[in-house]
mmCIF file of C-alpha atoms in Angstrom:
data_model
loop_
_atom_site.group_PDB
_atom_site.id
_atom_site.type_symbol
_atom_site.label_atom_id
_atom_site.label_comp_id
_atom_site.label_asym_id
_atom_site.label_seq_id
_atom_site.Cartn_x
_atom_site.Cartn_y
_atom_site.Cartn_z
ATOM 1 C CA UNK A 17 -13.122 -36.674 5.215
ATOM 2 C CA UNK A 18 -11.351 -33.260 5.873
ATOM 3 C CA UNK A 19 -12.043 -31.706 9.577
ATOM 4 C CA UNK A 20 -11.465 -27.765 9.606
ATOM 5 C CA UNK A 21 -11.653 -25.605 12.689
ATOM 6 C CA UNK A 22 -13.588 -22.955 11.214
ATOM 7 C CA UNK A 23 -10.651 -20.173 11.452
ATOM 8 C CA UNK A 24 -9.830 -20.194 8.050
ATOM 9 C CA UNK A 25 -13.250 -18.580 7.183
ATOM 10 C CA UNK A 26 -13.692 -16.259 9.715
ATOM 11 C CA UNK A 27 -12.623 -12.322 7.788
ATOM 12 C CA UNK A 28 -12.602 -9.111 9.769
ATOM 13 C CA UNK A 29 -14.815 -6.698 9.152
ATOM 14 C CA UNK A 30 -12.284 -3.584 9.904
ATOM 15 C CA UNK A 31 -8.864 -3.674 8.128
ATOM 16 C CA UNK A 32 -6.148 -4.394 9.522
ATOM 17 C CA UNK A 33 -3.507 -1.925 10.160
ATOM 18 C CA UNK A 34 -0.871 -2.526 7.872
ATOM 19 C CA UNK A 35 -3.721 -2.021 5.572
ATOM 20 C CA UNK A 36 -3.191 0.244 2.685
ATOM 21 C CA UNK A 37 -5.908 2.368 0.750
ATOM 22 C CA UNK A 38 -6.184 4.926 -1.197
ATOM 23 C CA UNK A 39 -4.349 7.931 -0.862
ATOM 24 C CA UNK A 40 -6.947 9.922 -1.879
ATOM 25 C CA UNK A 41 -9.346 8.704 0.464
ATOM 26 C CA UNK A 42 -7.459 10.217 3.480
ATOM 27 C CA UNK A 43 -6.006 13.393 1.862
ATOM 28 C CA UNK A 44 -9.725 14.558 0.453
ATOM 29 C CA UNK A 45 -10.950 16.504 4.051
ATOM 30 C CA UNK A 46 -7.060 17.779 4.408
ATOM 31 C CA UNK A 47 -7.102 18.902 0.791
ATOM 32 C CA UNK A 48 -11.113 20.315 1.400
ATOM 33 C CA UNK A 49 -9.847 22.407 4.351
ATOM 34 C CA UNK A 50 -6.519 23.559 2.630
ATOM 35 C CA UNK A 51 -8.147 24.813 -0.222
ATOM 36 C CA UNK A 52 -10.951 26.486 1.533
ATOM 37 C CA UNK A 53 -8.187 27.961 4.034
ATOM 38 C CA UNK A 54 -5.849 28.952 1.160
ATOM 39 C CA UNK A 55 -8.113 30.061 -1.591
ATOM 40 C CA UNK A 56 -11.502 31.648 0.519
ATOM 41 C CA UNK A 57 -9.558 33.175 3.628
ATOM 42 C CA UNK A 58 -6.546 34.641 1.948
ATOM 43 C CA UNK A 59 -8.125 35.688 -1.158
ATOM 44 C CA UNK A 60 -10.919 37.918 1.245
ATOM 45 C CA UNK A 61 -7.600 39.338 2.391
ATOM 46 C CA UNK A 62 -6.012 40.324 -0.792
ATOM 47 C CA UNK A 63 -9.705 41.580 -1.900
ATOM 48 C CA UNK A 64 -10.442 43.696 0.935
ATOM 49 C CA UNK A 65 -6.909 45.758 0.167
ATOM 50 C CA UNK A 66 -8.784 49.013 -2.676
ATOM 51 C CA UNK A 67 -5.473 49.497 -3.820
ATOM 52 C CA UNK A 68 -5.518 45.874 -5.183
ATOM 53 C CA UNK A 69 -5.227 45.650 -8.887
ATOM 54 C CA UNK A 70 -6.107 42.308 -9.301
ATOM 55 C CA UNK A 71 -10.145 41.144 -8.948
ATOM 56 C CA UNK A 72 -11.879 38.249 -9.028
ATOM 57 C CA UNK A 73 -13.126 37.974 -11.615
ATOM 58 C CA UNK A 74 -9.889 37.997 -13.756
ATOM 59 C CA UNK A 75 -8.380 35.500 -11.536
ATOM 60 C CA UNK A 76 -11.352 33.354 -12.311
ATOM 61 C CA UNK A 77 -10.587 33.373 -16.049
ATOM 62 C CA UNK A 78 -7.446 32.345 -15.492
ATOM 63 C CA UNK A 79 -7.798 29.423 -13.778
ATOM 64 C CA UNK A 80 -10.478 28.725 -16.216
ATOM 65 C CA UNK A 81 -7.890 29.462 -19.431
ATOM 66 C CA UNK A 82 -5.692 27.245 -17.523
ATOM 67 C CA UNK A 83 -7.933 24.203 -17.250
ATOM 68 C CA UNK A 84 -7.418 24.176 -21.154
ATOM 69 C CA UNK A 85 -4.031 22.902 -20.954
ATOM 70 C CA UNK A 86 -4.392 19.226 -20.850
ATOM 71 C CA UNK A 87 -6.141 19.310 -24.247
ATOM 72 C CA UNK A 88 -3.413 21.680 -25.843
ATOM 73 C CA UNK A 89 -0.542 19.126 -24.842
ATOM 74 C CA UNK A 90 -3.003 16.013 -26.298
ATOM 75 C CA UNK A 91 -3.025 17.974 -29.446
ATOM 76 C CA UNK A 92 0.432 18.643 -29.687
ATOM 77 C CA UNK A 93 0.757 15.250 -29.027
ATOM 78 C CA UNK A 94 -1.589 13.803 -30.700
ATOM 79 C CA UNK A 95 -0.699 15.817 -33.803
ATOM 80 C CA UNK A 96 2.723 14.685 -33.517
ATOM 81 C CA UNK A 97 2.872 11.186 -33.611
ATOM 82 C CA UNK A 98 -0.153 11.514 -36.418
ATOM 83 C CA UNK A 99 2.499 12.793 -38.171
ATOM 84 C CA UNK A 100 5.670 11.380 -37.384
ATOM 85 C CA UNK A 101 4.460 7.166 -37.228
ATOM 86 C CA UNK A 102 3.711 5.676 -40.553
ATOM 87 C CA UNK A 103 0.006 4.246 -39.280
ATOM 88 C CA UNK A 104 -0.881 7.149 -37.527
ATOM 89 C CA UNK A 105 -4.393 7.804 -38.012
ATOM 90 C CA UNK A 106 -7.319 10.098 -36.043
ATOM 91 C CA UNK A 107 -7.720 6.958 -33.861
ATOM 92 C CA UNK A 108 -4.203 7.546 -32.403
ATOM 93 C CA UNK A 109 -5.157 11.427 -32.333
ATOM 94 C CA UNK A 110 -8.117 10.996 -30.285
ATOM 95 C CA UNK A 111 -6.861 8.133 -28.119
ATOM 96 C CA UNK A 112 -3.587 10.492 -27.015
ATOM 97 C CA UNK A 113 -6.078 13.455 -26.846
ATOM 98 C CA UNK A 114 -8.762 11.801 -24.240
ATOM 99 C CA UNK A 115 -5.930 10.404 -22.606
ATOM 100 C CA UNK A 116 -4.201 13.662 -21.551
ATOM 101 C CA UNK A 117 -7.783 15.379 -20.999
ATOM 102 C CA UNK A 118 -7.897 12.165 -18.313
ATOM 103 C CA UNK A 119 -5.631 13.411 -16.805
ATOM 104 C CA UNK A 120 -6.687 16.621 -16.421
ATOM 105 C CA UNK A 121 -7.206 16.611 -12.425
ATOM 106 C CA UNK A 122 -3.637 16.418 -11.793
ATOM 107 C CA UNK A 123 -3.543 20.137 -13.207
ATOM 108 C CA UNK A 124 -6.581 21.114 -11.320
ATOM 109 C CA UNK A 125 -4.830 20.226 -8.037
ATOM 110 C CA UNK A 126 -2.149 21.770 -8.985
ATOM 111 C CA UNK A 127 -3.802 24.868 -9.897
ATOM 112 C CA UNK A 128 -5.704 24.844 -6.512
ATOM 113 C CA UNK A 129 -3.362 23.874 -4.198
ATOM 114 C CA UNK A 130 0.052 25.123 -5.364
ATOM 115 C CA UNK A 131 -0.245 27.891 -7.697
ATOM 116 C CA UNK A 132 -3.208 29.938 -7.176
ATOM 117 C CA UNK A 133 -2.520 30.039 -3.799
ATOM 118 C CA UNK A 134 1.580 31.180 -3.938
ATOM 119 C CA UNK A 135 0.200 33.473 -6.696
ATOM 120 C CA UNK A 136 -2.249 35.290 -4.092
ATOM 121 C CA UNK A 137 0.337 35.198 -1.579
ATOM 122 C CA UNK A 138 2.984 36.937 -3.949
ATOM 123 C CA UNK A 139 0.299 39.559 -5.140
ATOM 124 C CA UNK A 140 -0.559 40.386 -1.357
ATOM 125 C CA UNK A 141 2.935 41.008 -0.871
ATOM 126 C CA UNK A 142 3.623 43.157 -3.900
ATOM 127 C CA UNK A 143 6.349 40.711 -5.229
ATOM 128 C CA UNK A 144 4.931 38.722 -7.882
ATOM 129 C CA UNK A 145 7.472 36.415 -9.500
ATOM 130 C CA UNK A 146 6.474 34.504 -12.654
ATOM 131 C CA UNK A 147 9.662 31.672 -12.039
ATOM 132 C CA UNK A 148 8.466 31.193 -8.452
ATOM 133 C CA UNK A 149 4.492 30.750 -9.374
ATOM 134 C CA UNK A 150 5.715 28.583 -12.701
ATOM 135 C CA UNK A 151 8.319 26.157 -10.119
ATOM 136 C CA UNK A 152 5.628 25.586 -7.896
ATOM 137 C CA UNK A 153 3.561 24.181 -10.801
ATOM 138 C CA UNK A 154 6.420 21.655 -11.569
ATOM 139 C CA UNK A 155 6.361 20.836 -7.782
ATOM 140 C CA UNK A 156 2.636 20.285 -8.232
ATOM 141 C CA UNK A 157 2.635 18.399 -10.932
ATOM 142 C CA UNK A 158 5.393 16.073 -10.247
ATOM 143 C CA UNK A 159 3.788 15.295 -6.614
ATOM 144 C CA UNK A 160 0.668 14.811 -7.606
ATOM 145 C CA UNK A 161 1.469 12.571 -10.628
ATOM 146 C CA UNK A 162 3.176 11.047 -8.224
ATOM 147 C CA UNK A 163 0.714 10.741 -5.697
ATOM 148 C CA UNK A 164 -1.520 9.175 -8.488
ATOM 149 C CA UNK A 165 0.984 6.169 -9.180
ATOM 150 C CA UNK A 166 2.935 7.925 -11.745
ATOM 151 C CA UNK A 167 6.469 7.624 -10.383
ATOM 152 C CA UNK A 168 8.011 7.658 -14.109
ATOM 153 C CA UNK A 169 7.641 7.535 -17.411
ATOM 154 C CA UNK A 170 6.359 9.283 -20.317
ATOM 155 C CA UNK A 171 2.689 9.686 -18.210
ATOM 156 C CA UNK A 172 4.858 11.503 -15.686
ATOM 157 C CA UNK A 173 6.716 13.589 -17.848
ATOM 158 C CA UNK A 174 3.218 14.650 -19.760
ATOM 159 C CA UNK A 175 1.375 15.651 -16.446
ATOM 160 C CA UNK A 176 3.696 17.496 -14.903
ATOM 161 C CA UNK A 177 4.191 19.487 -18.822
ATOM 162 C CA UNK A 178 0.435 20.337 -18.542
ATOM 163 C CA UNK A 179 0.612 21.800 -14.404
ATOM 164 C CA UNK A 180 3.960 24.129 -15.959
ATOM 165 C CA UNK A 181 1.536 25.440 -19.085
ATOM 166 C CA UNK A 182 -1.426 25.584 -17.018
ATOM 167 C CA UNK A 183 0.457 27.441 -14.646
ATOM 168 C CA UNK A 184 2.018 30.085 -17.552
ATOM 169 C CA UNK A 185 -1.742 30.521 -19.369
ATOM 170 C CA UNK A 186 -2.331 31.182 -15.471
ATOM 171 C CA UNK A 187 0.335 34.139 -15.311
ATOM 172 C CA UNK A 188 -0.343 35.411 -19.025
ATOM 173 C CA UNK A 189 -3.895 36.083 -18.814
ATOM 174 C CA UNK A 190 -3.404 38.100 -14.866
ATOM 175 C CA UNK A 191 -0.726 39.623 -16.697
ATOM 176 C CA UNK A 192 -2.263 40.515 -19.880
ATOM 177 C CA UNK A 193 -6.061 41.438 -17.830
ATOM 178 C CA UNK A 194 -8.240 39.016 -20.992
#
């Protein structure tokens, strides 16, 4: 017969506080507020200005164009081992292809947080600089790969490729007014 005192069932309800969760858990309201602070309050400002030649509405089709870079790299990629590996077949195409799209919310952050916000910024203060707008992309998309347990890699390498396109379809179409 084995006696027990009962204490190695008892569990706590509440974690404990070495605890560790997700990140993204306790960054979601800070990230809610930032981007409503960032994007809503300083965009009314750079609207408001008449003299502005930048509008909405183009800014909205940029970020939009952007959000299409994820499945440009998966092609490239995709293509490219197609071609290059003996057994590559539309399998491998597809499987690299989804696999970049899945990762598609690292650009969106980055778009949101990092370069649609130091773009506005720039524009408000009449010094727009494409290297500036395109570094703070690869910021963005190394921390937030980063953020998202991609410390290295190939994975790592891939994401933070997308944010840096995303970022110069971003600058192309406000430059070019599509």
């Amino acid at each position: 017969m084995v006696e027990s005192t009962g204490l190695e069932n008892r569990h706590r309800l509440i974690a404990y506080l070495g605890f560790k969760s997700l990140s993204l858990r306790h960054l979601l309201p800070i990230l809610k507020s930032t981007i409503y602070f960032i994007l809503i309050c300083d965009a009314k400002a750079v609207f408001k200005h008449s003299d502005s030649v930048m509008d909405k509405k183009t800014i909205l089709k940029g970020i939009a164009y952007s959000l299409f870079s994820p499945f440009v790299i998966g092609c490239l990629i995709g293509a490219y081992y197609v071609i290059t590996l003996e057994g590559g077949n539309s399998k491998l195409f597809f499987s690299i292809l989804l696999s970049a799209v899945a990762n598609a919310h690292i650009v969106g952050l980055t778009m949101a947080i990092c370069v649609v916000p130091l773009y506005l910024f720039l524009i408000k203060r009449s010094q727009t600089n494409n290297t500036a707008v395109i570094t703070a992309a690869l910021f963005g998309g190394a921390l937030f790969s980063f953020m998202f347990n991609v410390a290295s890699g190939q994975v790592f390498i891939v994401n933070t490729a997308m944010a840096i396109l995303a970022a110069g379809i971003f600058i192309m179409t406000q430059k070019k007014r599509i």
